[in-house]
Short mmCIF file of C-alpha atoms in Angstrom, two decimals:
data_model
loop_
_atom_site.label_atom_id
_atom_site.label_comp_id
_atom_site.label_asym_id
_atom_site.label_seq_id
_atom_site.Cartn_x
_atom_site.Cartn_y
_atom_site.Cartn_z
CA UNK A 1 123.68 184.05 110.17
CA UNK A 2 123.97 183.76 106.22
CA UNK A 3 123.38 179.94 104.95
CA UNK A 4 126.05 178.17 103.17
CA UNK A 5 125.08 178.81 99.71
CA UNK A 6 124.48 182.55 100.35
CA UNK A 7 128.61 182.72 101.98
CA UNK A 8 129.65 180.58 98.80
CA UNK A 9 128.21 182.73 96.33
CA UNK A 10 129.47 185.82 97.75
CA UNK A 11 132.84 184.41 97.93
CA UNK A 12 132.68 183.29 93.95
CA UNK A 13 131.06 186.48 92.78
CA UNK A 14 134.11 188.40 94.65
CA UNK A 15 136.64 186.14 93.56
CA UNK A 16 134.91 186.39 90.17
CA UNK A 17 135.02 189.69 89.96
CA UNK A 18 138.59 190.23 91.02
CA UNK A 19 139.76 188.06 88.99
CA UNK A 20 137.60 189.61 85.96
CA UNK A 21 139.36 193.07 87.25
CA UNK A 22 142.63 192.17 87.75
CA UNK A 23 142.61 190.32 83.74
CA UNK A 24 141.24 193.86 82.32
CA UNK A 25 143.83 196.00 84.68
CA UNK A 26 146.55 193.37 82.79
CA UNK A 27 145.28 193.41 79.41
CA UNK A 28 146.07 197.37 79.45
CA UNK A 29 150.05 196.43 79.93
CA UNK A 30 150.01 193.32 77.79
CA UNK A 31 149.29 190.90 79.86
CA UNK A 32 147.30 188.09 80.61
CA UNK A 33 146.39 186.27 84.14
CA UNK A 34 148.78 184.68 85.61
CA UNK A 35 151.49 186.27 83.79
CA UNK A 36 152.28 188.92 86.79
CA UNK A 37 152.53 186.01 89.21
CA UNK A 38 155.37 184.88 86.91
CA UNK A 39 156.99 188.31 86.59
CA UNK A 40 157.03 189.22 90.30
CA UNK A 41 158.69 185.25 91.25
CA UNK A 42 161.43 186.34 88.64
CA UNK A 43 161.63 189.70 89.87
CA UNK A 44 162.60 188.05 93.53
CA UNK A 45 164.45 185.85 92.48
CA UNK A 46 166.45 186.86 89.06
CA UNK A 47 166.27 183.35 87.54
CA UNK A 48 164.36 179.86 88.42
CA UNK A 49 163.69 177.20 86.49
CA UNK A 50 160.42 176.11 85.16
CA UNK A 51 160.28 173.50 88.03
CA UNK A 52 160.84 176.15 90.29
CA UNK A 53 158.43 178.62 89.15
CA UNK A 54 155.78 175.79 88.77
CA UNK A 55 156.40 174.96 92.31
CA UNK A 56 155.92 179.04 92.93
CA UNK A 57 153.14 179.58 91.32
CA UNK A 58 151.66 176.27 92.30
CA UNK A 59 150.97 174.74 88.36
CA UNK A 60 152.29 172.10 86.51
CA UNK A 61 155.56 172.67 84.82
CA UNK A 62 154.55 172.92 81.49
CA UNK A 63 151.84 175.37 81.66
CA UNK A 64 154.59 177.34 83.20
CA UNK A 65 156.54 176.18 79.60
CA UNK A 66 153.80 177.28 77.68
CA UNK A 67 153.47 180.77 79.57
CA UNK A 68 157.75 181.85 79.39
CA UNK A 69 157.19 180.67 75.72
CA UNK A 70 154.40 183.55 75.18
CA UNK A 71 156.12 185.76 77.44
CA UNK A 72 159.42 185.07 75.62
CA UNK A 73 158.17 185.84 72.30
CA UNK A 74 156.68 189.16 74.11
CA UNK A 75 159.67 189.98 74.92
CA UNK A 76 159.56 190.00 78.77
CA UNK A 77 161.05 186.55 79.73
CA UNK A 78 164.63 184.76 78.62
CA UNK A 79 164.83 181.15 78.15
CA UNK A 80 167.88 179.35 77.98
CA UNK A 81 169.27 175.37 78.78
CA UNK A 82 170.90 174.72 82.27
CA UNK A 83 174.63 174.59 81.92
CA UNK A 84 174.79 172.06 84.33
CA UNK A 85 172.07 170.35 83.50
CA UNK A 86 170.39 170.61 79.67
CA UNK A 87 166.81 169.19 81.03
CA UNK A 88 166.21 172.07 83.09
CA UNK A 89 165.69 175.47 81.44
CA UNK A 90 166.20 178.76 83.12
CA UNK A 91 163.78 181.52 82.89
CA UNK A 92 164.16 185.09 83.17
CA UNK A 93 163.34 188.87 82.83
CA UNK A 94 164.18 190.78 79.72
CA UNK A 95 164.80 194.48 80.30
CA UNK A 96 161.57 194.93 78.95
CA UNK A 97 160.27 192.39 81.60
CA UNK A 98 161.14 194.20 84.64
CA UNK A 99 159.84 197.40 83.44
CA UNK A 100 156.31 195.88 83.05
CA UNK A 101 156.69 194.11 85.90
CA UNK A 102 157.76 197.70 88.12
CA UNK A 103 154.15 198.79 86.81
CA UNK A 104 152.27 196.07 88.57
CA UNK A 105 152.41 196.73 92.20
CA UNK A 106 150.71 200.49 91.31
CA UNK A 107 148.19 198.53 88.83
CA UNK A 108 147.31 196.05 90.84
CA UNK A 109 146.83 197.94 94.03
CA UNK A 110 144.60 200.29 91.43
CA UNK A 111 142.14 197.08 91.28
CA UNK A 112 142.36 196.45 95.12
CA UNK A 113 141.52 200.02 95.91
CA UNK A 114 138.34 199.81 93.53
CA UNK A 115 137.21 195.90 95.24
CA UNK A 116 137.43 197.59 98.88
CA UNK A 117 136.18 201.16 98.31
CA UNK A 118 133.74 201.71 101.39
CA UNK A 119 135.20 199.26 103.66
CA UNK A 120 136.46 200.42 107.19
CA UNK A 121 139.62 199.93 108.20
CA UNK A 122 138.35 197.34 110.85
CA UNK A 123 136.38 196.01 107.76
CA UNK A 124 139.87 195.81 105.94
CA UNK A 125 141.28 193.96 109.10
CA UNK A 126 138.72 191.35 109.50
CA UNK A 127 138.45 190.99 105.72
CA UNK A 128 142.52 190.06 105.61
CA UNK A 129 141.54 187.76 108.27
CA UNK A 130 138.74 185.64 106.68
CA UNK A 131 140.75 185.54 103.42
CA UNK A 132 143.85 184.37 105.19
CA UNK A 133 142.06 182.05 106.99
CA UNK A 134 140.34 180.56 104.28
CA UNK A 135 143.57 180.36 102.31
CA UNK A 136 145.09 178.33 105.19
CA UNK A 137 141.93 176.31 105.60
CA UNK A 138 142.50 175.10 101.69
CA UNK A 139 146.16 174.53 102.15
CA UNK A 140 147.82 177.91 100.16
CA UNK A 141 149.03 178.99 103.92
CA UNK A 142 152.88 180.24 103.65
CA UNK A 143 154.34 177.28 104.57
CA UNK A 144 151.79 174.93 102.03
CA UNK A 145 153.59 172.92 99.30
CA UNK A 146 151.88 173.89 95.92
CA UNK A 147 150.85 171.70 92.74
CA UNK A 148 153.33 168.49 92.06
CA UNK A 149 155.77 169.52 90.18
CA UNK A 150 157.75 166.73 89.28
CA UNK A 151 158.41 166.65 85.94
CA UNK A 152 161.42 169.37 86.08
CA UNK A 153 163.06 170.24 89.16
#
């Protein structure tokens, strides 16, 4: 049976590593991390506001402020005021932003295909299962509230 620290290390050098591959994978459609999480919640759901995507992407609302601003000035995300309610603003995709964000799934799935090359389809199975688990086990299950969010709703 592999000892603690052997299990944790594997699991941060994969995570690591994914992470590292996903960035580079973004970087080639102008991207940074993170950014595709906020381009696929606006892609479901057309518009949210920052409270809502914080709650989504479980952050605090204003480094979801500080990533529609970038994205904004990109060109992939609109920002306007609530009409009903001036605090809140609404977020989201340009033209331009759903085309990137149509090139993701393909991109992304590019960087999954690389991290499992060689792994069985039983592999694959019991892999979905550990990660699931272990995403349950540190509260991001489905039905998990994310980060407080309070400060916009």
């Amino acid at each position: 049976m592999a000892s603690t620290n052997e299990v944790r290390d594997a699991l941060t050098a994969a995570s690591r590593a994914f992470k590292a591959a996903g960035a580079e994978s973004l970087r080639t459609i102008g991207l940074h991390p993170g950014q595709d999480f906020l381009l696929v919640a606006l892609l479901e759901e057309d518009t949210l506001t920052t409270g809502e995507l914080a709650r989504r992407l479980r952050v605090e609302s204003p480094t979801v402020t500080r990533m529609a601003q970038r994205m904004e000035v990109a060109g992939l995300v609109r920002r306007a005021s609530d009409p009903d309610d001036a605090r809140r603003t609404r977020n989201s995709l340009t033209r331009r932003g759903r085309e990137v964000a149509a090139a993701l799934p393909k991109l992304l799935d590019d960087v999954l295909d690389r991290a499992v090359e060689g792994l069985t389809a039983g592999e694959l199975d019991r892999l979905r299962d550990a990660l699931t688990l272990i995403a349950e086990n540190l509260g991001w299950g489905e039905t998990s509230e994310g980060a407080d969010t309070s400060a916009e709703a």
